[in-house]
Structures are given as structure tokens and as C-alpha cells.
Amino acid sequence: MLVPSPLIPMPVLPLTSEQSPLVLLDLLFKLKVRDVMTTDLVTARRADTLRYVQALMKTHRITGVPVVENGRLFGIVSMDDIMTALDRGHIDDPVERHMTTTVVVLEEDMPLSFGASYFDKYRFGRFPVLNKDNSVVGILTSRDISASLLLELYKEYHKLEAQVQPPAPVGAPRTSLQVRVKQNDLENAGKGAHEIKRALAARRVDPAHIRRASIAAYEMEINLVLHSSGGTLRTTIDNESVEIVARDRGPGIADVQLALQDGFSTANDWIRSLGFGAGMGLGNIRRVADEFSLDSKAGGGTTVRAVIRLPPPVPEEAPHAGG
Amino acid sequence: MKFDDVVRTLDAAVVHRGAPAEGADIRHVAASDLMSDLLVADRHGHLLVTSLASDQAVRTADIVGAAGLVVVNGKNLPATMVSLAKELDMTLLRTNLRMFEACVKLGKALGA
């Protein structure tokens, strides 16, 4: 049966329409059927029974089995053929008496766009693939196409990402990062600091200054998680400095001068069991920062601001001569 | 001290071997169960030793730019800690030695 059923309005693989993204269409033309097809074939011989083919389908979880001998394709048995055989009581007959012999095939060097169009054109679930000598070398299913396209798109995505984000934007414009930090969410504490570290490394800031900014940000994040009811960590990076501001919604610090003394802490046992609460955090932020300020009052919010001034970026290494 | 020397000295299991560990020359060690203490130490490329088996120990090692993290006392490492070490490519070792023994052995190996 080669006529498409009018009862199925949706295309099986809606990949060749004008709405498909260009990158997908490009991949469909670039890839060949042989790049995508399954080569680990499950086949039957003409003398095998339909019951044997039914068992093959069950074991390998497939819905169609080509009938092949010495590489030559004689026909194909589909799930429909098996259901008909069960219905009419000829499931123990040899395959050759009931297989579909008018088989639509693909050639291995056809573009994948051609292969994809067959799924909509013929409504079959699979197409055997032949080489130039007309030997069966594989089978193509819509699943093969989807899986390959996903894989190729993933590769393309990484290529594009590399193009969009050059690794060393020396003299790059201002970068702003903002993360929300939740109370007691220790699992995510430090992610913001890690992002700042990455952003500074991408700008080729020297390791000592990256370390100072990362420590300040991390201490602020930990403070937000363990001592506040939640807040935000906002970072602004330009060529001269990194400014990190932690702002929370409370409960505020009753005695700011006391809080700044190393060793003073209001941490409870839970916080201490996590390795924090030694009363070093605020002092450590002040130590690594070139500018530091703390604004707080009991019952209100707290704002901690630290600025680390940056030296000129490390110049880009000259490319190696030759290859 | 090379990374392999650390592993030998502490008879440690290598949970994750991060790329920065290759060729690293470890000259300093900071040991504490308080992350706040480790965040104060003013150096990088050093080895952190702790008995705190938590994600935050890995985060702290990453933030201070440590060459690796050793968890002592044969502590079981949570799966999230191991996966974070892999994600951040932070070298993570585990030893059955106690904190004091580990520090003494590392100190001797460093000629302290």
C-alpha cells in the first residue's frame, strides 16, 4: 500500500516544512542516510515462520523485520502482517507466503532530507537501506532520525555558543550578575560565587583577584543562607573593579561593630555542624576587599558591599607560529 | 609534592582526579573542619584537609583555588559531594587516617 492515508493529518516527521529552523534544514541536507541508519540489523529468512518473526519483534522491541538472504532483500514483515496472521490463523506459515514484497527502500548515500520525506510520503515506520550493489546495509526509522538530529543539534549548539561567547573578552564591557539566595538553601550556596569566578576567569583577571572576589561573594552567600531570611547577591564587573552587593530582608544586625569582630557569631549548632559560624565571615570579606561597607539595623534588612579593584587584564598570549 | 605523592603518603582513595592536579606542585596544606578557617587562609594551589564530608567543602576548595581536597576519618562521601567535585573538576581524595595523622604525614613529606 503506497498511498498515504488521508485520515492522518499530522506529518510523522515535520522537519521539511518551511517552519523548520534553518539549522535543522541544514543538518537534514548535510547528513546522509548512512550517517543515521541502524546497521545492527534484525532480519528473517523466507522459510522462517511468522511466529518466529513475532518473537523477533518482541525480543528486539521492533515493529518490522526485513526478509534478507545473502544481503538480498525479498520483502518485509510488519506488525500489521503479524496481526493479520493471528487473525486469520496462518501465524505458523513461512514468511514468504505473507510478507509484503513491494518494499519502498532508500539508498545509503541519499541526503537525510530525502529519507525524512519518505516517512510522510509513505507512512511506513521503517525503510530498508541498500548500497550501490543493492545489498541491504541498514534500516532507517523515524527514531534514528530524531536521535541523530538531537545529537547533531547538541554539537551545533556548542559550536554556536563558542562563537557567541568568546573566551577572552579583554576590555569587555560591564557584566552584571544577580542571584537570588534563599534562607537555609545550603545546597545552592556558592553557585553565585562560582559564576563570578567563571565570569572573571573569562575576562582573564589574574587568579589572586579572582580568589579575593570569589571569597567575598561566597562569604556573602553563606551569610544570606544561614543568617538572613533570604536576599540577593548582585555583582557588577568592569575593567577597573568587581562590586558585590548582598542585600537581605532581615532580621538585621543589632550591633554592627560587634558583628565585625573576628570570632563573634550568632550561629546555632546546626550552622556550626556545617562548618560555618566561626564568626570569621564579615571580617574575611573586609579583609579581601579594597572597599567594604555594612548597613544594617535590628529588625530591618542588611546590605553588605565589597569592591575589589582589578589590575589590567592579562594580555592575550601570542599564537604559536607554524602548526 | 606531586599529586601521586599525596595519594601514597595518605594511602588515599582517589574519588575524582581533576585536571589541575596533573603536574601540580603542592607545597602548602590547610587543615580544618571549619570552612570559615579555610576561606581565611591566604594562598592558592594548596591542599585542603577536612573531616567535613559535604558539598560545601568542595565549594570552599573551588572558591579558594585549592589543588585538591582530602576528607579524613574514612568518612562516607555523599553522592552530591562526589558529583559536585566532578562538575567543578576538583580533585577529591578520601583517607582512613585521622586528621592529626594525615597532617603529620603530609608535614613530614613536605619536610616541615
Tab-separated table of C-alpha atoms in Angstrom:
chain	number	residue	atom	x	y	z
A	1	MET	CA	0.000	0.000	0.000
A	2	LEU	CA	1.797	3.081	-1.177
A	3	VAL	CA	-0.979	5.657	-0.922
A	4	PRO	CA	-0.813	7.894	2.146
A	5	SER	CA	-3.884	7.660	4.343
A	6	PRO	CA	-5.948	10.879	4.337
A	7	LEU	CA	-7.048	10.105	7.903
A	8	ILE	CA	-3.699	11.063	9.410
A	9	PRO	CA	-3.435	14.853	9.275
A	10	MET	CA	-0.146	15.265	11.185
A	11	PRO	CA	3.160	14.591	9.416
A	12	VAL	CA	5.259	11.860	11.057
A	13	LEU	CA	8.387	13.977	10.892
A	14	PRO	CA	7.502	17.651	10.469
A	15	LEU	CA	11.066	18.508	9.556
A	16	THR	CA	10.941	19.612	5.960
A	17	SER	CA	8.287	22.293	6.341
A	18	GLU	CA	9.125	25.920	5.817
A	19	GLN	CA	8.719	26.492	9.543
A	20	SER	CA	11.649	24.217	10.452
A	21	PRO	CA	14.623	26.124	11.828
A	22	LEU	CA	17.363	26.724	9.281
A	23	VAL	CA	19.902	24.853	11.346
A	24	LEU	CA	17.678	21.737	11.195
A	25	LEU	CA	17.200	22.002	7.451
A	26	ASP	CA	20.920	22.455	7.031
A	27	LEU	CA	21.574	19.269	9.030
A	28	LEU	CA	18.978	17.346	7.030
A	29	PHE	CA	20.838	18.177	3.827
A	30	LYS	CA	24.305	17.703	5.270
A	31	LEU	CA	23.698	14.255	6.767
A	32	LYS	CA	23.341	11.143	4.601
A	33	VAL	CA	21.036	8.225	5.278
A	34	ARG	CA	24.100	6.097	6.086
A	35	ASP	CA	25.107	8.518	8.889
A	36	VAL	CA	21.850	7.921	10.700
A	37	MET	CA	20.581	4.394	9.851
A	38	THR	CA	20.775	1.405	12.182
A	39	THR	CA	23.284	-1.097	10.842
A	40	ASP	CA	22.784	-3.740	13.514
A	41	LEU	CA	20.015	-5.459	11.576
A	42	VAL	CA	17.453	-7.961	12.789
A	43	THR	CA	16.340	-9.982	9.741
A	44	ALA	CA	14.376	-13.114	8.889
A	45	ARG	CA	14.700	-15.680	6.083
A	46	ARG	CA	11.921	-16.657	3.699
A	47	ALA	CA	11.435	-20.090	5.270
A	48	ASP	CA	11.092	-18.753	8.829
A	49	THR	CA	7.584	-18.809	10.265
A	50	LEU	CA	5.616	-15.658	11.057
A	51	ARG	CA	5.526	-16.843	14.688
A	52	TYR	CA	9.344	-16.739	14.679
A	53	VAL	CA	9.227	-13.158	13.326
A	54	GLN	CA	6.683	-12.248	16.013
A	55	ALA	CA	9.177	-13.500	18.627
A	56	LEU	CA	11.961	-11.441	16.989
A	57	MET	CA	9.803	-8.323	17.214
A	58	LYS	CA	9.038	-8.979	20.857
A	59	THR	CA	12.670	-9.692	21.791
A	60	HIS	CA	14.131	-6.706	19.960
A	61	ARG	CA	11.139	-4.378	20.507
A	62	ILE	CA	10.774	-3.599	16.814
A	63	THR	CA	7.736	-3.346	14.586
A	64	GLY	CA	9.147	-4.507	11.251
A	65	VAL	CA	11.599	-7.195	10.096
A	66	PRO	CA	13.152	-7.265	6.605
A	67	VAL	CA	13.426	-10.652	4.917
A	68	VAL	CA	17.015	-10.932	3.706
A	69	GLU	CA	19.182	-13.733	2.355
A	70	ASN	CA	22.814	-13.193	1.330
A	71	GLY	CA	22.308	-9.439	1.508
A	72	ARG	CA	19.395	-9.532	-0.941
A	73	LEU	CA	16.062	-8.069	0.158
A	74	PHE	CA	12.988	-10.257	-0.535
A	75	GLY	CA	10.339	-8.449	1.461
A	76	ILE	CA	9.378	-7.101	4.841
A	77	VAL	CA	7.125	-8.310	7.642
A	78	SER	CA	5.351	-5.596	9.610
A	79	MET	CA	3.349	-5.705	12.817
A	80	ASP	CA	0.220	-5.454	10.608
A	81	ASP	CA	1.211	-8.658	8.801
A	82	ILE	CA	1.599	-10.443	12.156
A	83	MET	CA	-1.796	-9.219	13.396
A	84	THR	CA	-3.443	-10.361	10.164
A	85	ALA	CA	-1.727	-13.763	10.507
A	86	LEU	CA	-3.015	-14.141	14.068
A	87	ASP	CA	-6.484	-13.087	12.983
A	88	ARG	CA	-6.638	-15.484	10.025
A	89	GLY	CA	-4.794	-18.362	11.675
A	90	HIS	CA	-1.677	-18.537	9.460
A	91	ILE	CA	0.879	-17.465	12.063
A	92	ASP	CA	2.807	-20.752	11.568
A	93	ASP	CA	3.117	-20.299	7.786
A	94	PRO	CA	6.504	-19.431	6.248
A	95	VAL	CA	7.216	-15.741	5.927
A	96	GLU	CA	7.461	-15.745	2.133
A	97	ARG	CA	3.749	-16.535	1.723
A	98	HIS	CA	2.518	-13.415	3.508
A	99	MET	CA	5.347	-10.867	3.614
A	100	THR	CA	4.995	-7.522	1.890
A	101	THR	CA	7.030	-7.806	-1.281
A	102	THR	CA	6.531	-4.291	-2.611
A	103	VAL	CA	9.079	-2.640	-0.375
A	104	VAL	CA	9.966	1.019	-0.509
A	105	VAL	CA	13.717	1.353	0.061
A	106	LEU	CA	16.279	4.111	0.484
A	107	GLU	CA	19.847	4.272	-0.791
A	108	GLU	CA	22.604	4.851	1.716
A	109	ASP	CA	24.057	7.935	0.026
A	110	MET	CA	20.737	9.790	-0.218
A	111	PRO	CA	20.518	13.005	1.834
A	112	LEU	CA	18.651	12.596	5.088
A	113	SER	CA	16.101	15.193	3.933
A	114	PHE	CA	15.059	12.657	1.291
A	115	GLY	CA	14.805	9.885	3.894
A	116	ALA	CA	12.758	12.096	6.237
A	117	SER	CA	10.320	12.959	3.440
A	118	TYR	CA	9.610	9.232	2.887
A	119	PHE	CA	8.086	8.907	6.344
A	120	ASP	CA	5.403	11.445	5.462
A	121	LYS	CA	5.040	10.266	1.902
A	122	TYR	CA	4.529	6.551	2.596
A	123	ARG	CA	3.506	6.335	6.255
A	124	PHE	CA	5.711	3.308	6.900
A	125	GLY	CA	7.550	3.019	10.181
A	126	ARG	CA	10.863	1.935	8.635
A	127	PHE	CA	12.710	1.741	5.346
A	128	PRO	CA	15.425	-0.798	4.478
A	129	VAL	CA	18.576	0.883	3.136
A	130	LEU	CA	20.509	-0.533	0.154
A	131	ASN	CA	24.024	0.162	-1.078
A	132	LYS	CA	25.070	0.568	-4.726
A	133	ASP	CA	25.158	-3.247	-5.141
A	134	ASN	CA	21.531	-3.473	-3.954
A	135	SER	CA	22.582	-5.283	-0.768
A	136	VAL	CA	20.777	-4.437	2.470
A	137	VAL	CA	23.150	-2.428	4.693
A	138	GLY	CA	20.771	-0.898	7.223
A	139	ILE	CA	17.310	0.221	8.194
A	140	LEU	CA	16.037	3.737	8.871
A	141	THR	CA	13.349	4.555	11.456
A	142	SER	CA	11.953	7.922	12.485
A	143	ARG	CA	13.555	7.329	15.868
A	144	ASP	CA	17.000	7.084	14.222
A	145	ILE	CA	16.394	10.475	12.626
A	146	SER	CA	15.180	12.160	15.812
A	147	ALA	CA	18.076	10.785	17.863
A	148	SER	CA	20.709	11.822	15.306
A	149	LEU	CA	19.249	15.276	14.872
A	150	LEU	CA	19.241	15.829	18.621
A	151	LEU	CA	22.865	14.756	18.814
A	152	GLU	CA	23.851	16.967	15.875
A	153	LEU	CA	21.878	19.906	17.288
A	154	TYR	CA	23.711	19.497	20.564
A	155	LYS	CA	27.041	19.720	18.707
A	156	GLU	CA	25.811	22.739	16.720
A	157	TYR	CA	24.648	24.400	19.924
A	158	HIS	CA	28.113	24.106	21.416
A	159	LYS	CA	29.713	25.469	18.256
A	160	LEU	CA	27.333	28.441	18.279
A	161	GLU	CA	27.860	29.028	21.982
A	162	ALA	CA	31.616	29.143	21.437
A	163	GLN	CA	31.075	31.733	18.692
A	164	VAL	CA	28.715	33.866	20.770
A	165	GLN	CA	30.871	33.846	23.920
A	166	PRO	CA	34.495	34.413	23.040
A	167	PRO	CA	36.651	33.079	25.900
A	168	ALA	CA	38.793	36.144	26.466
A	169	PRO	CA	36.917	39.397	26.042
A	170	VAL	CA	39.765	41.657	27.102
A	171	GLY	CA	38.413	45.133	27.606
A	172	ALA	CA	34.878	43.750	27.542
A	173	PRO	CA	32.001	45.962	28.640
A	174	ARG	CA	30.384	45.786	32.048
A	175	THR	CA	28.987	42.431	33.180
A	176	SER	CA	26.161	42.159	35.700
A	177	LEU	CA	25.174	39.019	37.557
A	178	GLN	CA	22.368	38.627	40.031
A	179	VAL	CA	21.335	35.546	42.013
A	180	ARG	CA	18.514	35.077	44.474
A	181	VAL	CA	19.586	33.339	47.644
A	182	LYS	CA	17.041	31.510	49.790
A	183	GLN	CA	17.132	31.080	53.537
A	184	ASN	CA	18.651	27.727	54.633
A	185	ASP	CA	19.272	26.671	50.997
A	186	LEU	CA	22.790	25.474	51.657
A	187	GLU	CA	22.631	23.099	48.694
A	188	ASN	CA	22.850	26.017	46.274
A	189	ALA	CA	25.069	28.290	48.364
A	190	GLY	CA	28.233	29.000	46.420
A	191	LYS	CA	26.747	28.748	42.935
A	192	GLY	CA	26.677	32.523	42.637
A	193	ALA	CA	30.312	32.788	43.757
A	194	HIS	CA	31.273	30.128	41.228
A	195	GLU	CA	29.563	32.103	38.435
A	196	ILE	CA	31.505	35.215	39.456
A	197	LYS	CA	34.714	33.191	39.418
A	198	ARG	CA	33.913	31.967	35.902
A	199	ALA	CA	32.996	35.433	34.660
A	200	LEU	CA	36.288	36.858	35.973
A	201	ALA	CA	38.314	33.994	34.507
A	202	ALA	CA	36.644	34.644	31.131
A	203	ARG	CA	37.831	38.257	31.387
A	204	ARG	CA	41.372	36.973	32.072
A	205	VAL	CA	41.572	38.522	35.506
A	206	ASP	CA	44.603	37.191	37.432
A	207	PRO	CA	43.984	34.289	39.876
A	208	ALA	CA	44.723	36.264	43.065
A	209	HIS	CA	41.997	38.822	42.339
A	210	ILE	CA	39.570	36.125	41.190
A	211	ARG	CA	40.188	34.396	44.504
A	212	ARG	CA	39.530	37.549	46.553
A	213	ALA	CA	36.265	38.322	44.719
A	214	SER	CA	35.120	34.686	44.908
A	215	ILE	CA	35.777	34.522	48.647
A	216	ALA	CA	33.869	37.759	49.281
A	217	ALA	CA	30.916	36.540	47.209
A	218	TYR	CA	30.933	33.106	48.842
A	219	GLU	CA	31.008	34.505	52.374
A	220	MET	CA	28.114	36.809	51.465
A	221	GLU	CA	26.112	33.933	50.011
A	222	ILE	CA	26.714	31.800	53.083
A	223	ASN	CA	25.624	34.697	55.312
A	224	LEU	CA	22.422	35.154	53.289
A	225	VAL	CA	21.639	31.425	53.527
A	226	LEU	CA	22.456	30.931	57.197
A	227	HIS	CA	21.725	34.279	58.856
A	228	SER	CA	19.038	36.025	56.796
A	229	SER	CA	15.527	35.318	55.624
A	230	GLY	CA	16.803	35.401	52.039
A	231	GLY	CA	18.019	38.062	49.654
A	232	THR	CA	20.006	38.812	46.533
A	233	LEU	CA	23.640	38.840	45.526
A	234	ARG	CA	24.339	41.380	42.793
A	235	THR	CA	27.700	41.640	41.095
A	236	THR	CA	28.933	44.221	38.633
A	237	ILE	CA	32.225	43.671	36.840
A	238	ASP	CA	34.005	46.157	34.633
A	239	ASN	CA	37.633	46.651	33.682
A	240	GLU	CA	38.501	48.506	36.882
A	241	SER	CA	36.677	46.613	39.616
A	242	VAL	CA	34.254	43.986	40.867
A	243	GLU	CA	31.444	45.250	43.054
A	244	ILE	CA	29.477	42.668	45.038
A	245	VAL	CA	26.387	43.691	46.975
A	246	ALA	CA	24.429	41.330	49.218
A	247	ARG	CA	21.037	42.636	50.254
A	248	ASP	CA	18.643	40.752	52.522
A	249	ARG	CA	15.212	41.262	54.037
A	250	GLY	CA	16.201	40.789	57.638
A	251	PRO	CA	16.383	40.139	60.532
A	252	GLY	CA	19.190	42.718	60.669
A	253	ILE	CA	22.234	43.066	62.909
A	254	ALA	CA	21.764	44.601	66.358
A	255	ASP	CA	25.404	45.614	66.911
A	256	VAL	CA	27.332	46.070	63.676
A	257	GLN	CA	30.682	46.760	65.354
A	258	LEU	CA	30.393	43.566	67.392
A	259	ALA	CA	29.422	41.550	64.295
A	260	LEU	CA	32.582	42.713	62.558
A	261	GLN	CA	34.845	41.349	65.299
A	262	ASP	CA	36.535	38.086	64.302
A	263	GLY	CA	35.161	35.222	66.361
A	264	PHE	CA	31.825	36.828	67.168
A	265	SER	CA	28.914	34.804	65.843
A	266	THR	CA	25.221	34.259	66.491
A	267	ALA	CA	25.383	30.894	64.696
A	268	ASN	CA	23.495	27.955	66.159
A	269	ASP	CA	24.669	24.328	66.409
A	270	TRP	CA	23.183	23.435	63.015
A	271	ILE	CA	25.233	26.119	61.286
A	272	ARG	CA	28.385	25.080	63.173
A	273	SER	CA	27.836	21.419	62.219
A	274	LEU	CA	28.036	22.533	58.585
A	275	GLY	CA	31.484	24.021	59.085
A	276	PHE	CA	30.361	27.636	59.314
A	277	GLY	CA	29.560	30.071	62.073
A	278	ALA	CA	33.091	30.684	63.302
A	279	GLY	CA	32.480	34.409	63.274
A	280	MET	CA	35.017	34.994	60.509
A	281	GLY	CA	32.751	35.738	57.535
A	282	LEU	CA	32.260	39.510	57.685
A	283	GLY	CA	35.863	40.055	58.750
A	284	ASN	CA	37.043	37.916	55.867
A	285	ILE	CA	35.005	39.915	53.355
A	286	ARG	CA	36.523	43.120	54.721
A	287	ARG	CA	39.998	41.545	54.535
A	288	VAL	CA	39.790	40.591	50.854
A	289	ALA	CA	38.006	43.790	49.723
A	290	ASP	CA	39.509	47.163	48.820
A	291	GLU	CA	36.253	48.865	49.829
A	292	PHE	CA	33.799	47.491	52.355
A	293	SER	CA	30.586	48.755	53.879
A	294	LEU	CA	27.850	47.246	56.007
A	295	ASP	CA	24.497	48.868	56.589
A	296	SER	CA	22.062	47.193	58.933
A	297	LYS	CA	19.712	47.643	61.830
A	298	ALA	CA	17.883	45.188	64.037
A	299	GLY	CA	14.506	44.276	62.598
A	300	GLY	CA	15.406	45.648	59.148
A	301	GLY	CA	17.460	44.429	56.212
A	302	THR	CA	21.224	44.260	55.840
A	303	THR	CA	23.308	45.441	52.891
A	304	VAL	CA	26.927	44.373	52.594
A	305	ARG	CA	29.016	45.891	49.801
A	306	ALA	CA	32.513	44.884	48.787
A	307	VAL	CA	34.641	46.245	45.952
A	308	ILE	CA	37.786	44.586	44.657
A	309	ARG	CA	39.840	46.776	42.359
A	310	LEU	CA	41.269	44.928	39.391
A	311	PRO	CA	44.684	45.253	37.754
A	312	PRO	CA	44.804	45.494	33.946
A	313	PRO	CA	43.786	42.186	32.294
A	314	VAL	CA	46.492	39.646	31.481
A	315	PRO	CA	47.380	40.220	27.818
A	316	GLU	CA	46.411	37.541	25.357
A	317	GLU	CA	49.155	35.023	24.525
A	318	ALA	CA	50.601	35.328	21.058
A	319	PRO	CA	49.512	32.403	18.876
A	320	HIS	CA	52.176	29.781	18.258
A	321	ALA	CA	53.890	30.054	14.941
A	322	GLY	CA	53.517	27.256	12.416
A	323	GLY	CA	51.290	24.270	13.090
B	1	MET	CA	54.969	17.320	46.396
B	2	LYS	CA	53.236	15.792	43.397
B	3	PHE	CA	49.661	14.595	43.448
B	4	ASP	CA	50.704	10.925	43.375
B	5	ASP	CA	52.953	11.526	46.403
B	6	VAL	CA	49.936	12.843	48.334
B	7	VAL	CA	47.912	9.753	47.428
B	8	ARG	CA	50.784	7.472	48.526
B	9	THR	CA	51.507	9.402	51.714
B	10	LEU	CA	47.896	9.265	52.878
B	11	ASP	CA	47.123	5.835	51.422
B	12	ALA	CA	44.140	7.647	49.936
B	13	ALA	CA	41.402	6.605	47.549
B	14	VAL	CA	41.146	8.895	44.544
B	15	VAL	CA	37.445	9.751	44.276
B	16	HIS	CA	37.977	12.262	41.484
B	17	ARG	CA	41.195	13.276	39.792
B	18	GLY	CA	40.750	16.784	38.448
B	19	ALA	CA	42.781	18.096	35.532
B	20	PRO	CA	44.505	20.803	37.670
B	21	ALA	CA	46.019	18.037	39.845
B	22	GLU	CA	48.185	16.896	36.938
B	23	GLY	CA	51.585	18.429	37.334
B	24	ALA	CA	50.536	20.393	40.445
B	25	ASP	CA	53.345	21.044	42.916
B	26	ILE	CA	51.747	21.064	46.355
B	27	ARG	CA	53.771	22.990	48.941
B	28	HIS	CA	51.147	24.022	51.446
B	29	VAL	CA	48.351	22.326	53.342
B	30	ALA	CA	45.421	23.900	55.202
B	31	ALA	CA	43.500	21.655	57.584
B	32	SER	CA	40.262	22.472	59.380
B	33	ASP	CA	36.702	21.330	59.858
B	34	LEU	CA	35.603	24.954	59.735
B	35	MET	CA	35.133	26.227	56.214
B	36	SER	CA	35.447	29.759	57.565
B	37	ASP	CA	39.055	28.976	58.576
B	38	LEU	CA	39.866	27.544	55.160
B	39	LEU	CA	38.416	30.636	53.493
B	40	VAL	CA	40.756	32.873	55.511
B	41	ALA	CA	44.000	31.107	54.512
B	42	ASP	CA	45.752	33.421	52.093
B	43	ARG	CA	47.112	31.121	49.416
B	44	HIS	CA	46.005	29.035	46.471
B	45	GLY	CA	47.170	25.824	44.782
B	46	HIS	CA	47.327	24.211	48.225
B	47	LEU	CA	45.788	21.050	49.623
B	48	LEU	CA	42.759	21.233	51.927
B	49	VAL	CA	42.284	18.591	54.604
B	50	THR	CA	38.966	18.281	56.436
B	51	SER	CA	36.666	15.767	58.052
B	52	LEU	CA	33.631	17.652	56.777
B	53	ALA	CA	32.133	15.444	54.076
B	54	SER	CA	29.779	17.937	52.458
B	55	ASP	CA	29.166	19.785	49.205
B	56	GLN	CA	30.326	22.990	50.860
B	57	ALA	CA	33.788	21.514	51.461
B	58	VAL	CA	34.093	21.087	47.671
B	59	ARG	CA	32.687	24.579	47.066
B	60	THR	CA	35.192	26.035	49.517
B	61	ALA	CA	38.090	24.235	47.813
B	62	ASP	CA	36.907	25.598	44.465
B	63	ILE	CA	36.478	29.156	45.722
B	64	VAL	CA	39.942	29.365	47.335
B	65	GLY	CA	41.576	27.788	44.274
B	66	ALA	CA	42.857	24.711	46.106
B	67	ALA	CA	44.675	21.994	44.165
B	68	GLY	CA	42.667	19.301	45.918
B	69	LEU	CA	40.558	18.269	48.888
B	70	VAL	CA	41.223	15.368	51.272
B	71	VAL	CA	38.455	14.022	53.509
B	72	VAL	CA	39.880	12.229	56.552
B	73	ASN	CA	38.483	9.753	59.110
B	74	GLY	CA	37.268	7.407	56.347
B	75	LYS	CA	34.039	9.385	56.101
B	76	ASN	CA	31.458	8.266	53.597
B	77	LEU	CA	31.133	10.896	50.916
B	78	PRO	CA	27.600	11.911	49.911
B	79	ALA	CA	26.799	11.303	46.244
B	80	THR	CA	26.093	15.021	45.781
B	81	MET	CA	29.583	15.850	47.053
B	82	VAL	CA	31.194	13.459	44.574
B	83	SER	CA	29.139	14.740	41.663
B	84	LEU	CA	29.927	18.359	42.579
B	85	ALA	CA	33.667	17.518	42.678
B	86	LYS	CA	33.329	16.089	39.178
B	87	GLU	CA	31.302	19.075	37.977
B	88	LEU	CA	33.867	21.560	39.315
B	89	ASP	CA	36.751	19.232	38.383
B	90	MET	CA	38.040	19.419	41.945
B	91	THR	CA	40.416	16.628	42.944
B	92	LEU	CA	38.831	14.702	45.814
B	93	LEU	CA	40.631	12.143	47.996
B	94	ARG	CA	39.420	10.038	50.899
B	95	THR	CA	41.657	8.517	53.558
B	96	ASN	CA	41.037	6.415	56.651
B	97	LEU	CA	43.700	8.390	58.542
B	98	ARG	CA	42.597	10.713	61.305
B	99	MET	CA	43.083	14.443	60.849
B	100	PHE	CA	46.175	14.571	63.097
B	101	GLU	CA	47.840	11.543	61.461
B	102	ALA	CA	47.136	12.875	57.991
B	103	CYS	CA	48.625	16.273	58.881
B	104	VAL	CA	51.734	14.723	60.471
B	105	LYS	CA	52.362	12.542	57.423
B	106	LEU	CA	51.838	15.428	54.997
B	107	GLY	CA	54.083	17.660	57.145
B	108	LYS	CA	56.892	15.098	57.114
B	109	ALA	CA	56.547	14.555	53.380
B	110	LEU	CA	56.795	18.327	52.865
B	111	GLY	CA	59.883	18.464	55.078
B	112	ALA	CA	58.195	20.538	57.757
